[in-house]
Amino acid sequence: MQPPPLNTDMAAAETAVLAEGRQSSRLWLYGIWAALAAGLMVYAQTLAFTDDEGFHLLAAQLIKGGMRPYLDFCFPQTPLNAYWNAFWMRGFGESWRTAHALASLETSAAIVLAAHFVLTRLPERAWRVAGAIAASIMIGCNANLVEFGPLAQAYGMCLLTTVCAFRLAVVGVDRPRSWLAAAAGTFAGAGLAASMLAAPVVPVLLLWVWWSNRAGNLWIKAAACAAGMAFPLLPLLWLFVQSPWVVWFNVAQYHLHYRVVYWPDPLGHDVQTLTAWIIDPQALLLGLLAVFGVVYIATRSNWNRQRRAEFYLCGWLVLGITAELAFGHPTFPRYFCLLVPFLGILAVPGLYAIGARVLQPERPFWPVLIISVLAAGALARNICDSSLETHNWPQYEQMAKKLVEVTPPGKQMFTEELFYFLTKRRPPRGYEFQYSHKLKLPPERLAALHVLTEDELKQQLAAGVFGSAATCDDDFVDDFNLDNTFQNNAKVHDCPVYWNWKPAAPAKK
């Protein structure tokens, strides 16, 4: 028996209204993605800065000029991000803006891919779009991710490659062919080739593919995944073949034994870093929601085993990366930005569990609005505070201009990596990595690493090798006695630029 026409019209009208609502919600989601990407790009081109990225930019500049990491200069990092920046510098110029734009796009893509996972995989259909919006804002407004994702360091590349590897692995276990597993492995290997911080993603994904595979030959898929992981590391292997000890020292031994030489009391510092989340409202809220999400999935949800395993993979990635970062000495809060996409995914079920219990399960507006306002407000406060405390690249460009102006022809500059990069002056051999001067190794080992000691630097300063100097580091000024080494100096944004070398006074008899 057919229902009355009136009821049919009403059902059709209701369906149309629901479809229109879903379409409107998706437009909001796409608008939020665009706004987050635009905001991140603006921040990347204006305020984004940290001292350490000068080392990474200089490495890319040297690679562009034909030098090889490890073999020609000290570079205690895996090299993919430096080669990536060098490649794009060939087309867009040797500028920090190029590297920042790339990292900003990579970070934005990671945000979208993580939120899209929620949009397509969250079993609670009424919350899919709203959950994706919440994930986008919790991840995209995370202060740690925004501050370090768009820098010239490898964070942006690691964020993108790890999320891509996660997405491909989730799809690959349900497909009979092995190319998706190989692609997941390739992205995981690319993250490792960009930074050792992403190393735990490799074993976690390989084990998960092995354990969760539901279609196709398990052995072939595992082998394809492992081969994909090895592929991005082939250039590093080629460098290793040419000089095994030098490459091994830069990539592994330095981090295991020598990073502490420039950081006093690493244990106390690490304890402070690992407990900093307790006084960070944004990190605390994201972490608690992720924990609630895991508890909800495990105890109260009616999700099938496959869907649970996909969200649990986020948890395993968080645990794996956290374990590595917790045992690195010293460790820093910025490293933990790699956890944010996976915590953001897990936080959505946690937000649903709380919102469904307190409010109506099918009405996600208020929970999502509240968490979005909190995340955006915390980010705005953080950006305002940090912009008042630190310098930025436009300010350093003005210092670099002054440094070039006062440097006599034919004389070298005594400065830090970021100024060599900005002035486009190749540093003297052994000056490519500032922290290397504190290494205590036999002379033949230091020579193989292209490293000079602090005593050698002071001897060169006293001999008048350098015609100018610049820094914003007070310890750098004091350690090398720059105030007494040069006759003239000028402050640019409260940082001294020195010139006109002054011979040391003869010792009194």
Short mmCIF file of C-alpha atoms in Angstrom, two decimals:
data_model
loop_
_atom_site.label_atom_id
_atom_site.label_comp_id
_atom_site.label_asym_id
_atom_site.label_seq_id
_atom_site.Cartn_x
_atom_site.Cartn_y
_atom_site.Cartn_z
CA MET A 1 0.00 0.00 0.00
CA GLN A 2 1.41 3.36 -1.04
CA PRO A 3 1.60 6.15 1.56
CA PRO A 4 -0.51 9.22 1.00
CA PRO A 5 0.98 11.80 -1.33
CA LEU A 6 1.12 14.35 1.47
CA ASN A 7 3.35 12.11 3.58
CA THR A 8 5.58 11.40 0.58
CA ASP A 9 5.97 15.10 -0.06
CA MET A 10 6.75 15.70 3.58
CA ALA A 11 9.38 12.92 3.62
CA ALA A 12 10.94 14.28 0.45
CA ALA A 13 10.97 17.77 1.90
CA GLU A 14 12.60 16.52 5.11
CA THR A 15 15.23 14.64 3.14
CA ALA A 16 15.93 17.75 1.08
CA VAL A 17 16.30 19.85 4.23
CA LEU A 18 18.72 17.34 5.75
CA ALA A 19 20.73 17.19 2.54
CA GLU A 20 20.83 20.98 2.40
CA GLY A 21 22.01 21.08 6.01
CA ARG A 22 24.77 18.60 5.32
CA GLN A 23 25.86 20.57 2.26
CA SER A 24 25.88 23.79 4.27
CA SER A 25 27.96 22.12 7.00
CA ARG A 26 30.46 20.88 4.45
CA LEU A 27 30.80 24.40 3.07
CA TRP A 28 31.61 25.55 6.60
CA LEU A 29 34.23 22.80 6.82
CA TYR A 30 35.83 23.78 3.51
CA GLY A 31 35.80 27.42 4.57
CA ILE A 32 37.54 26.54 7.83
CA TRP A 33 40.19 24.57 5.94
CA ALA A 34 40.80 27.55 3.67
CA ALA A 35 40.92 29.98 6.61
CA LEU A 36 43.36 27.81 8.54
CA ALA A 37 45.63 27.44 5.50
CA ALA A 38 45.52 31.18 4.78
CA GLY A 39 46.19 32.09 8.41
CA LEU A 40 49.10 29.66 8.62
CA MET A 41 50.62 31.06 5.44
CA VAL A 42 50.33 34.65 6.72
CA TYR A 43 51.96 33.65 9.99
CA ALA A 44 54.70 31.78 8.11
CA GLN A 45 55.56 34.86 6.05
CA THR A 46 55.55 37.32 8.95
CA LEU A 47 56.15 36.13 12.52
CA ALA A 48 57.27 32.50 12.22
CA PHE A 49 60.86 32.15 13.40
CA THR A 50 63.22 30.16 15.57
CA ASP A 51 67.01 30.48 15.81
CA ASP A 52 67.68 26.84 14.94
CA GLU A 53 66.14 27.01 11.48
CA GLY A 54 69.08 29.12 10.29
CA PHE A 55 71.16 25.94 10.45
CA HIS A 56 68.66 24.09 8.25
CA LEU A 57 68.41 26.93 5.74
CA LEU A 58 72.17 27.22 5.49
CA ALA A 59 72.42 23.48 4.87
CA ALA A 60 69.91 23.77 2.00
CA GLN A 61 71.84 26.71 0.59
CA LEU A 62 75.12 24.77 0.73
CA ILE A 63 73.50 21.76 -0.94
CA LYS A 64 72.17 24.02 -3.67
CA GLY A 65 75.73 25.26 -4.12
CA GLY A 66 77.01 21.73 -4.73
CA MET A 67 78.14 20.62 -1.25
CA ARG A 68 77.18 17.31 0.33
CA PRO A 69 75.92 16.94 3.90
CA TYR A 70 78.23 14.94 6.19
CA LEU A 71 80.95 14.59 3.55
CA ASP A 72 81.52 18.35 3.09
CA PHE A 73 80.04 19.84 6.26
CA CYS A 74 78.70 18.73 9.64
CA PHE A 75 74.95 18.12 9.52
CA PRO A 76 73.54 15.99 12.36
CA GLN A 77 70.14 15.46 10.73
CA THR A 78 68.69 13.13 8.15
CA PRO A 79 68.90 15.08 4.87
CA LEU A 80 65.60 14.90 2.96
CA ASN A 81 64.13 18.20 4.18
CA ALA A 82 67.36 20.07 3.39
CA TYR A 83 67.43 18.62 -0.14
CA TRP A 84 63.73 19.45 -0.53
CA ASN A 85 64.31 23.09 0.43
CA ALA A 86 67.38 23.26 -1.82
CA PHE A 87 65.33 21.96 -4.77
CA TRP A 88 62.69 24.67 -4.40
CA MET A 89 65.30 27.34 -3.81
CA ARG A 90 66.54 26.70 -7.33
CA GLY A 91 63.25 27.94 -8.72
CA PHE A 92 62.14 30.51 -6.16
CA GLY A 93 65.37 31.88 -4.75
CA GLU A 94 67.42 31.41 -1.60
CA SER A 95 64.91 32.87 0.80
CA TRP A 96 63.45 31.82 4.10
CA ARG A 97 60.08 32.73 2.61
CA THR A 98 60.36 29.85 0.13
CA ALA A 99 61.02 27.29 2.87
CA HIS A 100 58.28 28.74 5.07
CA ALA A 101 55.73 28.62 2.26
CA LEU A 102 56.55 24.96 1.60
CA ALA A 103 56.32 24.02 5.28
CA SER A 104 53.08 25.97 5.65
CA LEU A 105 51.49 24.07 2.76
CA GLU A 106 52.72 20.76 4.17
CA THR A 107 51.29 21.55 7.60
CA SER A 108 47.97 22.68 6.14
CA ALA A 109 47.72 19.48 4.08
CA ALA A 110 48.34 17.41 7.22
CA ILE A 111 45.50 19.25 9.01
CA VAL A 112 43.09 18.60 6.12
CA LEU A 113 44.05 14.93 5.81
CA ALA A 114 43.60 14.32 9.54
CA ALA A 115 40.21 16.09 9.59
CA HIS A 116 39.13 14.27 6.42
CA PHE A 117 39.81 10.97 8.17
CA VAL A 118 37.26 11.97 10.82
CA LEU A 119 34.82 13.08 8.11
CA THR A 120 34.94 9.71 6.35
CA ARG A 121 35.61 7.27 9.20
CA LEU A 122 33.71 8.45 12.27
CA PRO A 123 30.83 5.96 12.76
CA GLU A 124 28.53 8.56 14.37
CA ARG A 125 27.19 9.99 11.11
CA ALA A 126 25.47 12.99 12.67
CA TRP A 127 28.86 14.07 14.03
CA ARG A 128 31.00 13.48 10.94
CA VAL A 129 31.06 17.02 9.55
CA ALA A 130 30.99 18.59 13.00
CA GLY A 131 33.73 16.21 14.16
CA ALA A 132 35.84 17.12 11.13
CA ILE A 133 35.37 20.80 11.96
CA ALA A 134 36.37 20.17 15.57
CA ALA A 135 39.43 18.17 14.51
CA SER A 136 40.45 20.87 12.03
CA ILE A 137 40.32 23.59 14.66
CA MET A 138 41.88 21.57 17.49
CA ILE A 139 44.78 20.60 15.22
CA GLY A 140 45.04 23.78 13.16
CA CYS A 141 44.86 26.10 16.18
CA ASN A 142 47.30 24.12 18.29
CA ALA A 143 49.93 26.68 19.31
CA ASN A 144 52.84 24.22 19.19
CA LEU A 145 51.94 23.07 15.69
CA VAL A 146 51.34 26.60 14.39
CA GLU A 147 54.57 27.91 15.87
CA PHE A 148 56.85 25.20 14.48
CA GLY A 149 54.98 23.55 11.59
CA PRO A 150 55.63 26.33 9.05
CA LEU A 151 59.37 26.70 9.77
CA ALA A 152 62.30 25.67 7.58
CA GLN A 153 62.94 22.73 9.90
CA ALA A 154 61.50 19.32 9.13
CA TYR A 155 58.32 19.55 11.23
CA GLY A 156 56.04 20.41 8.30
CA MET A 157 57.38 17.58 6.16
CA CYS A 158 57.13 15.10 9.04
CA LEU A 159 53.56 16.13 9.81
CA LEU A 160 52.51 15.60 6.19
CA THR A 161 54.39 12.35 5.60
CA THR A 162 53.26 10.69 8.82
CA VAL A 163 49.59 11.57 8.26
CA CYS A 164 49.83 10.40 4.63
CA ALA A 165 51.43 7.15 5.76
CA PHE A 166 48.66 6.65 8.32
CA ARG A 167 45.88 7.30 5.78
CA LEU A 168 47.41 4.98 3.17
CA ALA A 169 48.00 2.19 5.70
CA VAL A 170 44.37 2.35 6.86
CA VAL A 171 43.11 1.95 3.29
CA GLY A 172 45.81 -0.50 2.22
CA VAL A 173 44.94 -3.28 4.65
CA ASP A 174 41.53 -3.68 2.96
CA ARG A 175 42.83 -3.79 -0.63
CA PRO A 176 44.21 -6.96 -2.19
CA ARG A 177 46.99 -5.20 -4.11
CA SER A 178 50.17 -4.18 -2.30
CA TRP A 179 50.87 -0.77 -3.85
CA LEU A 180 49.00 1.11 -1.10
CA ALA A 181 51.08 -0.64 1.55
CA ALA A 182 54.21 0.29 -0.42
CA ALA A 183 53.02 3.91 -0.63
CA ALA A 184 52.34 3.98 3.11
CA GLY A 185 55.84 2.67 3.73
CA THR A 186 57.33 5.26 1.37
CA PHE A 187 55.73 8.15 3.22
CA ALA A 188 56.76 6.71 6.58
CA GLY A 189 60.32 6.33 5.30
CA ALA A 190 60.22 9.89 3.96
CA GLY A 191 59.36 11.15 7.43
CA LEU A 192 62.37 9.31 8.84
CA ALA A 193 64.54 10.63 5.99
CA ALA A 194 63.45 14.17 6.97
CA SER A 195 63.96 13.82 10.73
CA MET A 196 64.77 11.13 13.25
CA LEU A 197 61.80 12.44 15.27
CA ALA A 198 59.51 10.52 12.90
CA ALA A 199 61.44 7.23 13.27
CA PRO A 200 58.81 5.42 15.43
CA VAL A 201 56.22 5.71 12.66
CA VAL A 202 58.18 3.16 10.63
CA PRO A 203 57.95 0.15 13.02
CA VAL A 204 54.46 1.06 14.27
CA LEU A 205 52.96 1.15 10.77
CA LEU A 206 54.80 -1.95 9.62
CA LEU A 207 53.56 -3.95 12.62
CA TRP A 208 50.03 -2.59 12.22
CA VAL A 209 49.88 -3.52 8.53
CA TRP A 210 51.09 -7.01 9.45
CA TRP A 211 48.57 -7.39 12.26
CA SER A 212 45.53 -5.77 10.60
CA ASN A 213 45.76 -6.93 7.00
CA ARG A 214 42.39 -8.22 5.74
CA ALA A 215 42.94 -8.69 2.01
CA GLY A 216 45.72 -9.91 -0.23
CA ASN A 217 48.92 -11.77 0.55
CA LEU A 218 50.23 -10.73 3.96
CA TRP A 219 53.88 -11.46 3.17
CA ILE A 220 53.84 -9.53 -0.10
CA LYS A 221 52.18 -6.53 1.55
CA ALA A 222 54.62 -6.50 4.46
CA ALA A 223 57.54 -6.76 2.06
CA ALA A 224 56.12 -3.96 -0.09
CA CYS A 225 55.66 -1.77 2.97
CA ALA A 226 59.21 -2.43 4.16
CA ALA A 227 60.62 -1.77 0.67
CA GLY A 228 58.70 1.49 0.52
CA MET A 229 60.17 2.53 3.87
CA ALA A 230 63.69 1.85 2.62
CA PHE A 231 63.33 3.74 -0.65
CA PRO A 232 63.56 7.34 0.72
CA LEU A 233 66.67 6.31 2.69
CA LEU A 234 68.68 5.29 -0.38
CA PRO A 235 70.45 8.69 -0.75
CA LEU A 236 71.48 8.47 2.90
CA LEU A 237 72.75 4.94 2.30
CA TRP A 238 74.83 6.18 -0.65
CA LEU A 239 76.45 8.83 1.54
CA PHE A 240 77.04 6.18 4.21
CA VAL A 241 78.87 3.95 1.72
CA GLN A 242 81.24 6.80 0.91
CA SER A 243 82.08 7.62 4.56
CA PRO A 244 80.48 5.22 7.06
CA TRP A 245 81.77 6.66 10.33
CA VAL A 246 81.12 10.30 9.41
CA VAL A 247 77.52 9.62 8.36
CA TRP A 248 76.89 7.37 11.36
CA PHE A 249 78.20 10.05 13.74
CA ASN A 250 75.99 12.77 12.23
CA VAL A 251 72.80 10.72 12.03
CA ALA A 252 73.02 8.60 15.18
CA GLN A 253 76.05 8.91 17.42
CA TYR A 254 75.79 12.68 17.84
CA HIS A 255 72.20 12.39 19.08
CA LEU A 256 72.92 9.47 21.36
CA HIS A 257 75.99 10.89 23.10
CA TYR A 258 76.89 14.47 22.17
CA ARG A 259 73.76 16.65 22.16
CA VAL A 260 74.13 17.21 25.89
CA VAL A 261 77.47 19.05 25.51
CA TYR A 262 75.70 22.33 24.83
CA TRP A 263 72.82 21.83 27.27
CA PRO A 264 73.60 21.76 31.02
CA ASP A 265 71.49 19.58 33.31
CA PRO A 266 69.62 17.75 30.53
CA LEU A 267 67.77 15.53 33.00
CA GLY A 268 66.21 18.45 34.85
CA HIS A 269 65.38 20.13 31.55
CA ASP A 270 63.75 16.96 30.24
CA VAL A 271 61.63 16.54 33.36
CA GLN A 272 60.36 20.10 32.94
CA THR A 273 59.61 19.48 29.26
CA LEU A 274 57.79 16.21 29.84
CA THR A 275 55.60 17.73 32.56
CA ALA A 276 54.96 21.06 30.79
CA TRP A 277 51.56 19.83 29.54
CA ILE A 278 50.25 20.04 33.11
CA ILE A 279 50.37 23.86 32.99
CA ASP A 280 49.48 24.16 29.29
CA PRO A 281 45.66 24.35 29.04
CA GLN A 282 45.60 23.62 25.31
CA ALA A 283 47.83 20.53 25.56
CA LEU A 284 45.98 19.33 28.66
CA LEU A 285 42.57 19.65 27.03
CA LEU A 286 43.65 17.94 23.80
CA GLY A 287 45.30 15.11 25.71
CA LEU A 288 42.33 14.54 28.01
CA LEU A 289 39.87 14.49 25.12
CA ALA A 290 42.07 11.97 23.33
CA VAL A 291 42.15 9.75 26.44
CA PHE A 292 38.37 10.04 26.76
CA GLY A 293 38.12 9.14 23.08
CA VAL A 294 40.12 5.94 23.53
CA VAL A 295 38.08 4.98 26.62
CA TYR A 296 34.82 5.62 24.77
CA ILE A 297 35.92 3.56 21.75
CA ALA A 298 37.05 0.68 23.94
CA THR A 299 34.15 0.53 26.41
CA ARG A 300 31.01 2.28 25.20
CA SER A 301 31.01 2.48 21.43
CA ASN A 302 29.33 -0.05 19.16
CA TRP A 303 31.97 0.34 16.48
CA ASN A 304 33.10 -2.69 14.57
CA ARG A 305 36.58 -4.11 15.05
CA GLN A 306 37.92 -2.61 11.84
CA ARG A 307 36.93 0.95 12.75
CA ARG A 308 38.28 0.60 16.26
CA ALA A 309 41.62 -0.62 14.93
CA GLU A 310 41.95 2.46 12.69
CA PHE A 311 41.48 4.84 15.61
CA TYR A 312 43.66 2.71 17.87
CA LEU A 313 46.44 3.13 15.29
CA CYS A 314 46.42 6.85 16.12
CA GLY A 315 46.98 5.90 19.74
CA TRP A 316 49.85 3.56 18.91
CA LEU A 317 51.51 6.28 16.83
CA VAL A 318 51.15 8.73 19.71
CA LEU A 319 52.68 6.23 22.15
CA GLY A 320 55.53 5.34 19.79
CA ILE A 321 56.53 8.93 19.05
CA THR A 322 56.15 9.95 22.70
CA ALA A 323 58.39 7.09 23.83
CA GLU A 324 61.18 8.22 21.50
CA LEU A 325 60.86 11.88 22.47
CA ALA A 326 60.76 11.05 26.18
CA PHE A 327 64.12 9.25 26.02
CA GLY A 328 65.90 11.82 23.83
CA HIS A 329 68.33 14.09 25.70
CA PRO A 330 67.61 16.91 25.67
CA THR A 331 64.03 16.91 24.45
CA PHE A 332 61.93 20.00 23.68
CA PRO A 333 58.20 20.81 23.63
CA ARG A 334 58.33 21.65 19.91
CA TYR A 335 59.07 18.00 19.08
CA PHE A 336 55.65 16.99 20.37
CA CYS A 337 53.86 18.91 17.60
CA LEU A 338 54.14 15.66 15.60
CA LEU A 339 51.56 14.12 17.95
CA VAL A 340 48.91 16.78 17.32
CA PRO A 341 47.16 15.34 14.20
CA PHE A 342 46.72 11.94 15.84
CA LEU A 343 45.64 13.39 19.18
CA GLY A 344 43.19 15.60 17.28
CA ILE A 345 41.63 12.58 15.60
CA LEU A 346 41.27 10.73 18.91
CA ALA A 347 39.88 13.84 20.62
CA VAL A 348 36.77 13.85 18.42
CA PRO A 349 35.27 10.63 19.87
CA GLY A 350 36.12 12.01 23.30
CA LEU A 351 34.28 15.24 22.50
CA TYR A 352 31.34 13.19 21.20
CA ALA A 353 31.25 11.05 24.35
CA ILE A 354 31.11 14.13 26.59
CA GLY A 355 28.74 16.11 24.36
CA ALA A 356 26.34 13.19 23.89
CA ARG A 357 26.11 12.63 27.63
CA VAL A 358 25.67 16.26 28.62
CA LEU A 359 23.67 17.49 25.62
CA GLN A 360 21.68 15.86 22.82
CA PRO A 361 23.72 13.21 20.96
CA GLU A 362 22.49 14.34 17.54
CA ARG A 363 23.16 18.06 18.12
CA PRO A 364 26.95 18.67 18.03
CA PHE A 365 26.81 22.45 17.55
CA TRP A 366 27.52 23.57 21.11
CA PRO A 367 30.34 21.11 21.97
CA VAL A 368 32.11 21.92 18.71
CA LEU A 369 31.61 25.67 19.15
CA ILE A 370 32.95 25.63 22.71
CA ILE A 371 36.08 23.62 21.86
CA SER A 372 36.70 25.77 18.78
CA VAL A 373 36.50 29.03 20.72
CA LEU A 374 38.87 27.68 23.37
CA ALA A 375 41.39 26.48 20.77
CA ALA A 376 41.31 29.67 18.72
CA GLY A 377 41.53 31.86 21.81
CA ALA A 378 44.52 29.96 23.17
CA LEU A 379 46.30 30.28 19.83
CA ALA A 380 45.65 34.04 19.61
CA ARG A 381 46.98 34.55 23.14
CA ASN A 382 50.09 32.48 22.39
CA ILE A 383 50.88 34.36 19.17
CA CYS A 384 50.50 37.72 20.90
CA ASP A 385 52.80 36.69 23.74
CA SER A 386 55.50 35.09 21.56
CA SER A 387 55.59 37.97 19.06
CA LEU A 388 56.60 40.31 21.89
CA GLU A 389 59.37 38.03 23.16
CA THR A 390 61.27 36.97 20.03
CA HIS A 391 62.83 38.40 16.91
CA ASN A 392 61.69 37.47 13.40
CA TRP A 393 63.19 37.07 9.95
CA PRO A 394 62.45 40.62 8.67
CA GLN A 395 64.37 42.00 11.65
CA TYR A 396 67.31 39.70 11.02
CA GLU A 397 67.31 40.73 7.37
CA GLN A 398 67.96 44.29 8.49
CA MET A 399 70.86 43.07 10.64
CA ALA A 400 72.23 41.11 7.70
CA LYS A 401 72.08 44.20 5.50
CA LYS A 402 74.11 46.13 8.08
CA LEU A 403 76.58 43.25 8.38
CA VAL A 404 77.23 43.23 4.63
CA GLU A 405 77.62 47.00 4.66
CA VAL A 406 80.38 47.03 7.32
CA THR A 407 82.32 43.92 6.21
CA PRO A 408 85.56 44.95 4.39
CA PRO A 409 86.15 43.38 0.95
CA GLY A 410 87.93 40.05 1.17
CA LYS A 411 87.18 39.61 4.88
CA GLN A 412 85.07 36.90 6.48
CA MET A 413 82.12 37.34 8.82
CA PHE A 414 82.18 35.82 12.29
CA THR A 415 78.57 35.02 12.96
CA GLU A 416 75.85 32.36 13.16
CA GLU A 417 74.26 30.17 10.49
CA LEU A 418 71.25 32.36 9.84
CA PHE A 419 73.41 35.37 8.94
CA TYR A 420 75.56 33.33 6.55
CA PHE A 421 72.32 32.28 4.90
CA LEU A 422 70.82 35.77 4.73
CA THR A 423 74.00 37.39 3.41
CA LYS A 424 74.51 34.52 0.93
CA ARG A 425 78.13 34.28 2.09
CA ARG A 426 79.53 30.75 2.28
CA PRO A 427 80.81 30.29 5.84
CA PRO A 428 84.44 29.38 6.49
CA ARG A 429 84.99 25.63 6.65
CA GLY A 430 83.91 24.36 10.04
CA TYR A 431 81.42 27.16 10.71
CA GLU A 432 78.37 25.44 9.19
CA PHE A 433 77.07 24.12 12.53
CA GLN A 434 77.51 26.34 15.57
CA TYR A 435 76.97 23.68 18.24
CA SER A 436 79.73 21.49 16.79
CA HIS A 437 82.44 23.73 18.29
CA LYS A 438 81.85 22.18 21.72
CA LEU A 439 82.58 18.62 20.56
CA LYS A 440 85.50 16.95 22.33
CA LEU A 441 87.00 14.44 19.90
CA PRO A 442 90.48 13.55 18.64
CA PRO A 443 91.80 16.02 16.02
CA GLU A 444 91.58 13.50 13.19
CA ARG A 445 87.91 12.84 14.00
CA LEU A 446 87.11 16.56 14.11
CA ALA A 447 88.85 17.03 10.77
CA ALA A 448 86.80 14.23 9.23
CA LEU A 449 83.63 15.90 10.51
CA HIS A 450 84.73 19.37 9.26
CA VAL A 451 84.54 20.74 12.79
CA LEU A 452 86.61 23.44 14.53
CA THR A 453 86.93 23.78 18.29
CA GLU A 454 86.17 26.95 20.22
CA ASP A 455 89.90 27.46 20.82
CA GLU A 456 90.52 27.42 17.07
CA LEU A 457 87.76 29.96 16.55
CA LYS A 458 89.28 32.26 19.16
CA GLN A 459 92.70 31.95 17.54
CA GLN A 460 91.25 32.98 14.17
CA LEU A 461 89.47 35.93 15.78
CA ALA A 462 92.68 37.09 17.46
CA ALA A 463 94.56 36.79 14.15
CA GLY A 464 92.21 39.21 12.39
CA VAL A 465 90.71 36.69 9.98
CA PHE A 466 87.26 38.24 10.43
CA GLY A 467 86.31 41.76 9.47
CA SER A 468 82.91 41.81 11.16
CA ALA A 469 80.61 39.91 13.50
CA ALA A 470 76.93 39.81 14.45
CA THR A 471 74.72 37.95 16.89
CA CYS A 472 71.66 38.24 19.11
CA ASP A 473 73.09 35.78 21.63
CA ASP A 474 74.65 37.41 24.71
CA ASP A 475 76.58 34.23 25.48
CA PHE A 476 78.10 34.34 21.99
CA VAL A 477 79.30 37.91 22.66
CA ASP A 478 80.83 36.96 26.01
CA ASP A 479 82.38 33.63 24.96
CA PHE A 480 84.30 35.23 22.11
CA ASN A 481 84.87 38.63 23.73
CA LEU A 482 83.45 40.47 20.73
CA ASP A 483 83.21 43.81 22.54
CA ASN A 484 87.01 43.90 22.83
CA THR A 485 87.78 42.26 19.48
CA PHE A 486 86.23 44.96 17.28
CA GLN A 487 86.48 48.72 17.57
CA ASN A 488 82.99 49.59 16.30
CA ASN A 489 79.52 48.24 16.86
CA ALA A 490 75.93 49.27 16.28
CA LYS A 491 72.66 47.90 17.60
CA VAL A 492 70.04 46.72 15.13
CA HIS A 493 66.85 45.63 16.91
CA ASP A 494 68.83 45.43 20.15
CA CYS A 495 71.39 43.07 18.60
CA PRO A 496 75.03 44.14 18.05
CA VAL A 497 76.80 44.24 14.70
CA TYR A 498 80.60 44.58 15.00
CA TRP A 499 83.28 45.74 12.56
CA ASN A 500 86.81 47.16 12.36
CA TRP A 501 88.95 44.44 13.95
CA LYS A 502 91.14 45.61 16.83
CA PRO A 503 94.49 43.86 17.43
CA ALA A 504 94.88 42.54 20.93
CA ALA A 505 97.00 44.66 23.22
CA PRO A 506 100.48 43.18 23.78
CA ALA A 507 100.94 41.43 27.09
CA LYS A 508 102.79 43.42 29.72
CA LYS A 509 106.23 42.12 30.69
#
